[in-house]
Amino acid sequence: MGKNLVIVESPAKAKTIEKFLGKDFTVMSSYGHVRDLPKEDISIDLENNFEPKYKVLPDKEKIISELKKASKNAEFIWLATDEDREGEAIAWHLAETLNIDKKKLKRIVFHEITKNAILQAIENPRELNYKLVDAQQARRVLDRIVGYELSPVLWKKVKPSLSAGRVQSVAVRLIVEREEDIKNFDSVSDFKVTAEFSNTKNEILPAELNVRFEGERQALIYLESVKDSSFSVDSVEKKPATRKPAPPFTTSTLQQEAARKLGFSVSQTMTIAQQLYEAGQITYMRTDSVNLSDLALGAAKKEIESQFGKEYSKTRKYTTKSKGAQEAHEAIRPAYLNKKNIEGTATQKKLYDLIWKRTIASQMEEAKMEKTQVQIVTPNVKEFFIARGEVIQFDGFLKVYEESSDDEGGEGKGKILPQVKKGDNLKSEGISAIQKFSLHPPRYSEAALVKKLEELGIGRPSTYAPIISTIQKRNYIVKESRLPETRKIVHLILKKSDIKRSLNNENYGSEKNKLFPTDLGSVVTHFLKEFFNDIINYDFTANVEKEFDEIADGKVEWHKTIGKFYKDFHPQVTETLQNTGKYHGERLLGVDPESKKNIYAKLGPYGAMVQIGESSDEVKPRFASLLKGQSIETIVLEEALSLFKFPKKIGELDGEEVIVSIGKYGPYVRHAGKFYSIPAEIDPCAVELNEACEIIQLKKEKDQNNILRTFEEDTEIQLMKGRYGPYIKYKGKNYPLGKKNDPEKVTLEEVRDIVKAKDESKPSGKTGSKPSRKTVGKTGSKTIKKKSSPKKK
DNA sequence: CAGTGAGCGAGCTTCCGCTTGACTT
């Protein structure tokens, strides 16, 4: 044991640093926060100056006892946690928990994991910054109060087990409001006119008219007016332009680019980045900084000069503009810039390649272009055509990498125009006026949501991925794809003095992996907006961040800030609990023509439903659940009425009744005592006998196909094809076959052994139970039970 | 595996931000 103990947050970081320091230093890791407010209750003394009651996190007991042992033997303890609010707090919690003697404690910080930076840090130790620690305590206490006072309001007024918080509730709100914008969006159409012209060498010049026409009539009038016209070049304008590379990756921009270029989900990107980090291939992946170390700048320069030449290199220092950035780390970059490729899985290679290119490009010269704009006119007609082109004169960083963008566009980007000059006559090869519908605002993808949250200063690099999974787990939002719909659009084509009109099909509205609000998400958001608007305001976080900064600057005392907040907030909680009834997001759809009673759509205890009659009536109202794809916000009376028609007899098959109905697991067909789910894309209201028979037949075939093998000796055992490879199905339970066993060759005996082995290892039959071998001190008597709700996909 | 939807009240749920692993049908 060395006489110096250094503590950092991440074990991978510890490993690297240990190499830089001599044998007198032992480097250990805290694995993040070690102490926190226990989750069982609010753990803040609300009457007594908001004193937090911290406790060592249950899964950190072991690491704390190891750190304690090591710190006893050390002469000095160097707390080298990150230089930001959370890092300072971790250092303080460590000092407190390990009971470190003040004379032995040294606080050091570094922003880059380079030998120089670390040795320099060791030369310049400082004290703990208690003001910064207090800013973190304020942040922690505020989040706890908001989360643990708001959630119970939802339990009582909306539904049990719901959650609300400073971050998650705003994330859900963004998605709910975007969906409302889309619902309220009126698509209008106009006519875009494009043409292809040819010069004397028969080279094609594509162009667009300078205006769009409001309707078909105006478009037609225009086409008529140029039916027999001649076209000529009125002007050729050339302008130089440049394009600059994007800054190096932060967590948020990496997530966005990996989604656009590689199709990775936000959590997938983080998992792969973590693997690269642990393998020492990239720097830390949870960062809000675009800064590169001098070492990296030098390495990039050398790499660029040797690969592309001196003229391609340009050293650039980027500064962060994102709100609330704390910049404790470097940007995400390759650990060694001269390593263009790495060993690893396909996805690791792809992500590394992206990071390498982005980093290198950020240190390259800008691209130089010449943009050309040609105006093409017709005698006696005021509208004119514009052809745009772009010629790259020096590719610069484009040689390596270009950032993608979510929206299409880039007029004439990279398009080269044929040579023409003023006065040249051009021949029209065809002019078309095509109806264009305006597009509703786009739905958020995971990465787009992260981008928006970052803009609002909400959430941190370490939480972007968890936020997205939390609000999905809570069933506030869902990630879904939707098939396109088709509509007819008008095409008017003028060719050789002849105008042809046609109606063409256009696909629109297809969505891939976008975020949609659920009814629950909408209702909860509306509730919070009505009663706690200031908490889920988009600038709430930005405002409290300013106050945290004041605490960190020593201008205010943290208890005061929290006291001021609580004085306003808590009465809203008690007020809402006392004076409001249940909130179900009820919406009146109309009147039932049969009973003349009102029909409502609302959130019931089992999800969204429609209801005929009032809840207060003596006669119980009738209820029916909404189908997938329907929502409280958008369902109309007619659709509601058809939901009350189930269960519905639709005919007979083989002498037995065929019935369509809606159950716990969605719509189904029932026949001869068996149930067959109706796929989501089929509307159960429209299912008739023919289609029902098809559904039955299809299900039977599919079941047949998933069976890999059966055994004559024991028909209860089946080998099945599953998502995670072949598995054994036996008496309603599943057992993975294991990679070693070939489903074609395995014997019945071996299969029985696998079943027996698994049943014996887990006699309860419950899967995924935690191996909590460590007894948890005092709380040992209070058994913490995990909810046993198997998650459905 | 294919109903249920009130009200009462047992006992439970819940936050954000640091970290890394575990493991499915």
PDB file of N, CA and C in Angstrom, chain A residues 478-557:
ATOM      1  N   VAL A 478     -44.297   6.606 -25.655  1.00  0.00           N
ATOM      2  CA  VAL A 478     -43.870   5.370 -26.316  1.00  0.00           C
ATOM      3  C   VAL A 478     -43.058   5.717 -27.557  1.00  0.00           C
ATOM      4  N   LYS A 479     -42.129   4.833 -27.851  1.00  0.00           N
ATOM      5  CA  LYS A 479     -41.360   4.995 -29.084  1.00  0.00           C
ATOM      6  C   LYS A 479     -42.002   4.104 -30.130  1.00  0.00           C
ATOM      7  N   GLU A 480     -42.410   4.687 -31.240  1.00  0.00           N
ATOM      8  CA  GLU A 480     -43.164   3.910 -32.222  1.00  0.00           C
ATOM      9  C   GLU A 480     -42.821   4.299 -33.650  1.00  0.00           C
ATOM     10  N   SER A 481     -43.162   3.413 -34.540  1.00  0.00           N
ATOM     11  CA  SER A 481     -43.059   3.716 -35.963  1.00  0.00           C
ATOM     12  C   SER A 481     -44.460   3.674 -36.549  1.00  0.00           C
ATOM     13  N   ARG A 482     -44.710   4.478 -37.543  1.00  0.00           N
ATOM     14  CA  ARG A 482     -46.025   4.451 -38.190  1.00  0.00           C
ATOM     15  C   ARG A 482     -45.853   4.342 -39.692  1.00  0.00           C
ATOM     16  N   LEU A 483     -46.724   3.574 -40.291  1.00  0.00           N
ATOM     17  CA  LEU A 483     -46.682   3.421 -41.739  1.00  0.00           C
ATOM     18  C   LEU A 483     -47.232   4.680 -42.401  1.00  0.00           C
ATOM     19  N   PRO A 484     -46.775   4.952 -43.613  1.00  0.00           N
ATOM     20  CA  PRO A 484     -47.257   6.159 -44.287  1.00  0.00           C
ATOM     21  C   PRO A 484     -48.709   6.008 -44.738  1.00  0.00           C
ATOM     22  N   GLU A 485     -49.356   7.146 -44.917  1.00  0.00           N
ATOM     23  CA  GLU A 485     -50.663   7.168 -45.550  1.00  0.00           C
ATOM     24  C   GLU A 485     -50.461   7.661 -46.982  1.00  0.00           C
ATOM     25  N   THR A 486     -51.486   7.479 -47.776  1.00  0.00           N
ATOM     26  CA  THR A 486     -51.359   7.898 -49.169  1.00  0.00           C
ATOM     27  C   THR A 486     -52.379   8.982 -49.465  1.00  0.00           C
ATOM     28  N   ARG A 487     -51.969   9.973 -50.244  1.00  0.00           N
ATOM     29  CA  ARG A 487     -52.932  10.971 -50.718  1.00  0.00           C
ATOM     30  C   ARG A 487     -52.654  11.257 -52.182  1.00  0.00           C
ATOM     31  N   LYS A 488     -53.668  11.835 -52.827  1.00  0.00           N
ATOM     32  CA  LYS A 488     -53.532  12.166 -54.246  1.00  0.00           C
ATOM     33  C   LYS A 488     -53.005  13.593 -54.362  1.00  0.00           C
ATOM     34  N   ILE A 489     -52.016  13.767 -55.192  1.00  0.00           N
ATOM     35  CA  ILE A 489     -51.571  15.128 -55.446  1.00  0.00           C
ATOM     36  C   ILE A 489     -51.607  15.405 -56.947  1.00  0.00           C
ATOM     37  N   VAL A 490     -51.789  16.675 -57.267  1.00  0.00           N
ATOM     38  CA  VAL A 490     -51.935  17.083 -58.666  1.00  0.00           C
ATOM     39  C   VAL A 490     -50.570  17.342 -59.286  1.00  0.00           C
ATOM     40  N   HIS A 491     -50.355  16.759 -60.456  1.00  0.00           N
ATOM     41  CA  HIS A 491     -49.169  17.053 -61.252  1.00  0.00           C
ATOM     42  C   HIS A 491     -49.613  17.733 -62.543  1.00  0.00           C
ATOM     43  N   LEU A 492     -49.036  18.870 -62.848  1.00  0.00           N
ATOM     44  CA  LEU A 492     -49.282  19.488 -64.150  1.00  0.00           C
ATOM     45  C   LEU A 492     -47.955  19.502 -64.882  1.00  0.00           C
ATOM     46  N   ILE A 493     -47.926  18.881 -66.078  1.00  0.00           N
ATOM     47  CA  ILE A 493     -46.654  18.808 -66.780  1.00  0.00           C
ATOM     48  C   ILE A 493     -46.763  19.436 -68.164  1.00  0.00           C
ATOM     49  N   LEU A 494     -45.911  20.397 -68.397  1.00  0.00           N
ATOM     50  CA  LEU A 494     -45.870  21.072 -69.694  1.00  0.00           C
ATOM     51  C   LEU A 494     -44.694  20.545 -70.495  1.00  0.00           C
ATOM     52  N   LYS A 495     -45.009  19.917 -71.619  1.00  0.00           N
ATOM     53  CA  LYS A 495     -43.954  19.394 -72.472  1.00  0.00           C
ATOM     54  C   LYS A 495     -44.346  19.610 -73.922  1.00  0.00           C
ATOM     55  N   LYS A 496     -43.478  20.147 -74.668  1.00  0.00           N
ATOM     56  CA  LYS A 496     -43.728  20.395 -76.105  1.00  0.00           C
ATOM     57  C   LYS A 496     -45.085  21.075 -76.329  1.00  0.00           C
ATOM     58  N   SER A 497     -45.290  22.185 -75.663  1.00  0.00           N
ATOM     59  CA  SER A 497     -46.502  23.007 -75.820  1.00  0.00           C
ATOM     60  C   SER A 497     -47.799  22.302 -75.418  1.00  0.00           C
ATOM     61  N   ASP A 498     -47.658  21.235 -74.661  1.00  0.00           N
ATOM     62  CA  ASP A 498     -48.841  20.478 -74.281  1.00  0.00           C
ATOM     63  C   ASP A 498     -48.871  20.315 -72.752  1.00  0.00           C
ATOM     64  N   ILE A 499     -50.010  20.641 -72.122  1.00  0.00           N
ATOM     65  CA  ILE A 499     -50.091  20.509 -70.659  1.00  0.00           C
ATOM     66  C   ILE A 499     -50.901  19.277 -70.299  1.00  0.00           C
ATOM     67  N   LYS A 500     -50.312  18.402 -69.503  1.00  0.00           N
ATOM     68  CA  LYS A 500     -51.018  17.198 -69.061  1.00  0.00           C
ATOM     69  C   LYS A 500     -51.250  17.274 -67.556  1.00  0.00           C
ATOM     70  N   ARG A 501     -52.464  16.889 -67.147  1.00  0.00           N
ATOM     71  CA  ARG A 501     -52.780  16.876 -65.727  1.00  0.00           C
ATOM     72  C   ARG A 501     -52.900  15.435 -65.277  1.00  0.00           C
ATOM     73  N   SER A 502     -52.318  15.114 -64.124  1.00  0.00           N
ATOM     74  CA  SER A 502     -52.513  13.766 -63.591  1.00  0.00           C
ATOM     75  C   SER A 502     -52.586  13.819 -62.070  1.00  0.00           C
ATOM     76  N   LEU A 503     -53.220  12.787 -61.519  1.00  0.00           N
ATOM     77  CA  LEU A 503     -53.274  12.656 -60.059  1.00  0.00           C
ATOM     78  C   LEU A 503     -52.304  11.547 -59.671  1.00  0.00           C
ATOM     79  N   ASN A 504     -51.378  11.870 -58.841  1.00  0.00           N
ATOM     80  CA  ASN A 504     -50.393  10.863 -58.439  1.00  0.00           C
ATOM     81  C   ASN A 504     -50.505  10.565 -56.956  1.00  0.00           C
ATOM     82  N   ASN A 505     -50.078   9.387 -56.586  1.00  0.00           N
ATOM     83  CA  ASN A 505     -50.075   9.030 -55.169  1.00  0.00           C
ATOM     84  C   ASN A 505     -48.842   9.585 -54.481  1.00  0.00           C
ATOM     85  N   GLU A 506     -49.043  10.089 -53.287  1.00  0.00           N
ATOM     86  CA  GLU A 506     -47.901  10.528 -52.503  1.00  0.00           C
ATOM     87  C   GLU A 506     -48.010   9.906 -51.117  1.00  0.00           C
ATOM     88  N   ASN A 507     -46.926   9.309 -50.674  1.00  0.00           N
ATOM     89  CA  ASN A 507     -46.899   8.784 -49.314  1.00  0.00           C
ATOM     90  C   ASN A 507     -46.477   9.883 -48.360  1.00  0.00           C
ATOM     91  N   TYR A 508     -47.132   9.931 -47.231  1.00  0.00           N
ATOM     92  CA  TYR A 508     -46.746  10.956 -46.251  1.00  0.00           C
ATOM     93  C   TYR A 508     -47.026  10.452 -44.844  1.00  0.00           C
ATOM     94  N   GLY A 509     -46.418  11.124 -43.887  1.00  0.00           N
ATOM     95  CA  GLY A 509     -46.721  10.841 -42.488  1.00  0.00           C
ATOM     96  C   GLY A 509     -46.103   9.568 -41.945  1.00  0.00           C
ATOM     97  N   SER A 510     -45.129   8.987 -42.654  1.00  0.00           N
ATOM     98  CA  SER A 510     -44.500   7.806 -42.063  1.00  0.00           C
ATOM     99  C   SER A 510     -43.535   8.265 -40.975  1.00  0.00           C
ATOM    100  N   GLU A 511     -43.461   7.497 -39.912  1.00  0.00           N
ATOM    101  CA  GLU A 511     -42.599   7.859 -38.793  1.00  0.00           C
ATOM    102  C   GLU A 511     -41.780   6.646 -38.422  1.00  0.00           C
ATOM    103  N   LYS A 512     -40.512   6.858 -38.121  1.00  0.00           N
ATOM    104  CA  LYS A 512     -39.681   5.742 -37.683  1.00  0.00           C
ATOM    105  C   LYS A 512     -39.073   6.048 -36.321  1.00  0.00           C
ATOM    106  N   ASN A 513     -39.392   5.217 -35.354  1.00  0.00           N
ATOM    107  CA  ASN A 513     -38.849   5.381 -34.000  1.00  0.00           C
ATOM    108  C   ASN A 513     -38.984   6.802 -33.458  1.00  0.00           C
ATOM    109  N   LYS A 514     -40.208   7.260 -33.436  1.00  0.00           N
ATOM    110  CA  LYS A 514     -40.469   8.592 -32.896  1.00  0.00           C
ATOM    111  C   LYS A 514     -41.179   8.467 -31.553  1.00  0.00           C
ATOM    112  N   LEU A 515     -41.151   9.560 -30.794  1.00  0.00           N
ATOM    113  CA  LEU A 515     -41.744   9.544 -29.461  1.00  0.00           C
ATOM    114  C   LEU A 515     -43.165  10.106 -29.490  1.00  0.00           C
ATOM    115  N   PHE A 516     -44.105   9.304 -29.022  1.00  0.00           N
ATOM    116  CA  PHE A 516     -45.507   9.698 -28.961  1.00  0.00           C
ATOM    117  C   PHE A 516     -45.950   9.727 -27.500  1.00  0.00           C
ATOM    118  N   PRO A 517     -46.810  10.664 -27.132  1.00  0.00           N
ATOM    119  CA  PRO A 517     -47.327  10.637 -25.761  1.00  0.00           C
ATOM    120  C   PRO A 517     -48.402   9.564 -25.643  1.00  0.00           C
ATOM    121  N   THR A 518     -48.529   8.971 -24.458  1.00  0.00           N
ATOM    122  CA  THR A 518     -49.652   8.084 -24.197  1.00  0.00           C
ATOM    123  C   THR A 518     -50.766   8.934 -23.594  1.00  0.00           C
ATOM    124  N   ASP A 519     -51.937   8.338 -23.437  1.00  0.00           N
ATOM    125  CA  ASP A 519     -53.021   9.069 -22.785  1.00  0.00           C
ATOM    126  C   ASP A 519     -52.632   9.436 -21.368  1.00  0.00           C
ATOM    127  N   LEU A 520     -51.944   8.506 -20.703  1.00  0.00           N
ATOM    128  CA  LEU A 520     -51.500   8.785 -19.343  1.00  0.00           C
ATOM    129  C   LEU A 520     -50.573  10.001 -19.318  1.00  0.00           C
ATOM    130  N   GLY A 521     -49.639  10.034 -20.251  1.00  0.00           N
ATOM    131  CA  GLY A 521     -48.712  11.162 -20.329  1.00  0.00           C
ATOM    132  C   GLY A 521     -49.431  12.481 -20.555  1.00  0.00           C
ATOM    133  N   SER A 522     -50.419  12.467 -21.418  1.00  0.00           N
ATOM    134  CA  SER A 522     -51.167  13.695 -21.698  1.00  0.00           C
ATOM    135  C   SER A 522     -51.949  14.151 -20.475  1.00  0.00           C
ATOM    136  N   VAL A 523     -52.653  13.194 -19.842  1.00  0.00           N
ATOM    137  CA  VAL A 523     -53.486  13.575 -18.699  1.00  0.00           C
ATOM    138  C   VAL A 523     -52.614  14.121 -17.564  1.00  0.00           C
ATOM    139  N   VAL A 524     -51.505  13.434 -17.277  1.00  0.00           N
ATOM    140  CA  VAL A 524     -50.619  13.896 -16.198  1.00  0.00           C
ATOM    141  C   VAL A 524     -50.055  15.279 -16.525  1.00  0.00           C
ATOM    142  N   THR A 525     -49.673  15.488 -17.780  1.00  0.00           N
ATOM    143  CA  THR A 525     -49.142  16.800 -18.170  1.00  0.00           C
ATOM    144  C   THR A 525     -50.194  17.890 -18.002  1.00  0.00           C
ATOM    145  N   HIS A 526     -51.422  17.611 -18.420  1.00  0.00           N
ATOM    146  CA  HIS A 526     -52.480  18.610 -18.269  1.00  0.00           C
ATOM    147  C   HIS A 526     -52.746  18.923 -16.808  1.00  0.00           C
ATOM    148  N   PHE A 527     -52.710  17.877 -15.992  1.00  0.00           N
ATOM    149  CA  PHE A 527     -52.901  18.087 -14.560  1.00  0.00           C
ATOM    150  C   PHE A 527     -51.807  18.984 -13.986  1.00  0.00           C
ATOM    151  N   LEU A 528     -50.571  18.657 -14.306  1.00  0.00           N
ATOM    152  CA  LEU A 528     -49.450  19.443 -13.770  1.00  0.00           C
ATOM    153  C   LEU A 528     -49.487  20.877 -14.300  1.00  0.00           C
ATOM    154  N   LYS A 529     -49.879  21.022 -15.558  1.00  0.00           N
ATOM    155  CA  LYS A 529     -49.936  22.381 -16.109  1.00  0.00           C
ATOM    156  C   LYS A 529     -51.002  23.205 -15.396  1.00  0.00           C
ATOM    157  N   GLU A 530     -52.087  22.543 -15.034  1.00  0.00           N
ATOM    158  CA  GLU A 530     -53.164  23.284 -14.399  1.00  0.00           C
ATOM    159  C   GLU A 530     -52.819  23.676 -12.964  1.00  0.00           C
ATOM    160  N   PHE A 531     -52.163  22.773 -12.231  1.00  0.00           N
ATOM    161  CA  PHE A 531     -51.976  23.039 -10.807  1.00  0.00           C
ATOM    162  C   PHE A 531     -50.530  23.355 -10.393  1.00  0.00           C
ATOM    163  N   PHE A 532     -49.568  23.008 -11.238  1.00  0.00           N
ATOM    164  CA  PHE A 532     -48.160  23.259 -10.870  1.00  0.00           C
ATOM    165  C   PHE A 532     -47.391  23.813 -12.063  1.00  0.00           C
ATOM    166  N   ASN A 533     -48.004  24.778 -12.694  1.00  0.00           N
ATOM    167  CA  ASN A 533     -47.427  25.265 -13.943  1.00  0.00           C
ATOM    168  C   ASN A 533     -46.006  25.787 -13.774  1.00  0.00           C
ATOM    169  N   ASP A 534     -45.741  26.448 -12.660  1.00  0.00           N
ATOM    170  CA  ASP A 534     -44.406  27.038 -12.511  1.00  0.00           C
ATOM    171  C   ASP A 534     -43.310  25.981 -12.382  1.00  0.00           C
ATOM    172  N   ILE A 535     -43.681  24.756 -11.963  1.00  0.00           N
ATOM    173  CA  ILE A 535     -42.658  23.718 -11.826  1.00  0.00           C
ATOM    174  C   ILE A 535     -42.309  23.098 -13.188  1.00  0.00           C
ATOM    175  N   ILE A 536     -43.311  22.936 -14.029  1.00  0.00           N
ATOM    176  CA  ILE A 536     -42.979  22.303 -15.304  1.00  0.00           C
ATOM    177  C   ILE A 536     -42.837  23.330 -16.424  1.00  0.00           C
ATOM    178  N   ASN A 537     -42.669  24.564 -16.033  1.00  0.00           N
ATOM    179  CA  ASN A 537     -42.320  25.605 -16.986  1.00  0.00           C
ATOM    180  C   ASN A 537     -40.984  25.297 -17.629  1.00  0.00           C
ATOM    181  N   TYR A 538     -40.851  25.687 -18.907  1.00  0.00           N
ATOM    182  CA  TYR A 538     -39.594  25.367 -19.582  1.00  0.00           C
ATOM    183  C   TYR A 538     -38.400  26.109 -19.004  1.00  0.00           C
ATOM    184  N   ASP A 539     -38.635  27.243 -18.340  1.00  0.00           N
ATOM    185  CA  ASP A 539     -37.470  27.955 -17.803  1.00  0.00           C
ATOM    186  C   ASP A 539     -37.285  27.780 -16.300  1.00  0.00           C
ATOM    187  N   PHE A 540     -38.046  26.861 -15.699  1.00  0.00           N
ATOM    188  CA  PHE A 540     -37.872  26.640 -14.263  1.00  0.00           C
ATOM    189  C   PHE A 540     -36.443  26.221 -13.940  1.00  0.00           C
ATOM    190  N   THR A 541     -35.942  25.227 -14.672  1.00  0.00           N
ATOM    191  CA  THR A 541     -34.579  24.766 -14.405  1.00  0.00           C
ATOM    192  C   THR A 541     -33.562  25.881 -14.616  1.00  0.00           C
ATOM    193  N   ALA A 542     -33.737  26.625 -15.722  1.00  0.00           N
ATOM    194  CA  ALA A 542     -32.790  27.712 -16.007  1.00  0.00           C
ATOM    195  C   ALA A 542     -32.764  28.704 -14.843  1.00  0.00           C
ATOM    196  N   ASN A 543     -33.941  29.004 -14.293  1.00  0.00           N
ATOM    197  CA  ASN A 543     -33.989  29.951 -13.178  1.00  0.00           C
ATOM    198  C   ASN A 543     -33.358  29.413 -11.911  1.00  0.00           C
ATOM    199  N   VAL A 544     -33.656  28.155 -11.567  1.00  0.00           N
ATOM    200  CA  VAL A 544     -33.045  27.631 -10.343  1.00  0.00           C
ATOM    201  C   VAL A 544     -31.542  27.458 -10.525  1.00  0.00           C
ATOM    202  N   GLU A 545     -31.119  27.169 -11.747  1.00  0.00           N
ATOM    203  CA  GLU A 545     -29.674  27.051 -11.978  1.00  0.00           C
ATOM    204  C   GLU A 545     -28.968  28.368 -11.640  1.00  0.00           C
ATOM    205  N   LYS A 546     -29.611  29.475 -11.968  1.00  0.00           N
ATOM    206  CA  LYS A 546     -29.024  30.780 -11.635  1.00  0.00           C
ATOM    207  C   LYS A 546     -28.870  30.908 -10.130  1.00  0.00           C
ATOM    208  N   GLU A 547     -29.872  30.430  -9.401  1.00  0.00           N
ATOM    209  CA  GLU A 547     -29.789  30.513  -7.941  1.00  0.00           C
ATOM    210  C   GLU A 547     -28.695  29.595  -7.401  1.00  0.00           C
ATOM    211  N   PHE A 548     -28.550  28.423  -8.010  1.00  0.00           N
ATOM    212  CA  PHE A 548     -27.475  27.527  -7.570  1.00  0.00           C
ATOM    213  C   PHE A 548     -26.119  28.185  -7.818  1.00  0.00           C
ATOM    214  N   ASP A 549     -26.018  28.892  -8.925  1.00  0.00           N
ATOM    215  CA  ASP A 549     -24.764  29.592  -9.212  1.00  0.00           C
ATOM    216  C   ASP A 549     -24.471  30.647  -8.143  1.00  0.00           C
ATOM    217  N   GLU A 550     -25.518  31.312  -7.693  1.00  0.00           N
ATOM    218  CA  GLU A 550     -25.320  32.319  -6.642  1.00  0.00           C
ATOM    219  C   GLU A 550     -24.854  31.677  -5.347  1.00  0.00           C
ATOM    220  N   ILE A 551     -25.380  30.491  -5.068  1.00  0.00           N
ATOM    221  CA  ILE A 551     -24.915  29.767  -3.877  1.00  0.00           C
ATOM    222  C   ILE A 551     -23.439  29.422  -4.053  1.00  0.00           C
ATOM    223  N   ALA A 552     -23.086  28.937  -5.239  1.00  0.00           N
ATOM    224  CA  ALA A 552     -21.695  28.555  -5.499  1.00  0.00           C
ATOM    225  C   ALA A 552     -20.765  29.762  -5.420  1.00  0.00           C
ATOM    226  N   ASP A 553     -21.304  30.932  -5.750  1.00  0.00           N
ATOM    227  CA  ASP A 553     -20.482  32.150  -5.666  1.00  0.00           C
ATOM    228  C   ASP A 553     -20.459  32.725  -4.254  1.00  0.00           C
ATOM    229  N   GLY A 554     -21.177  32.106  -3.357  1.00  0.00           N
ATOM    230  CA  GLY A 554     -21.174  32.581  -1.981  1.00  0.00           C
ATOM    231  C   GLY A 554     -22.078  33.777  -1.739  1.00  0.00           C
ATOM    232  N   LYS A 555     -22.948  34.080  -2.685  1.00  0.00           N
ATOM    233  CA  LYS A 555     -23.821  35.253  -2.521  1.00  0.00           C
ATOM    234  C   LYS A 555     -25.042  34.944  -1.656  1.00  0.00           C
ATOM    235  N   VAL A 556     -25.492  33.704  -1.703  1.00  0.00           N
ATOM    236  CA  VAL A 556     -26.656  33.311  -0.913  1.00  0.00           C
ATOM    237  C   VAL A 556     -26.346  32.029  -0.151  1.00  0.00           C
ATOM    238  N   GLU A 557     -27.110  31.810   0.882  1.00  0.00           N
ATOM    239  CA  GLU A 557     -26.962  30.621   1.694  1.00  0.00           C
ATOM    240  C   GLU A 557     -28.001  29.619   1.203  1.00  0.00           C
TER     241      GLU A 557
END
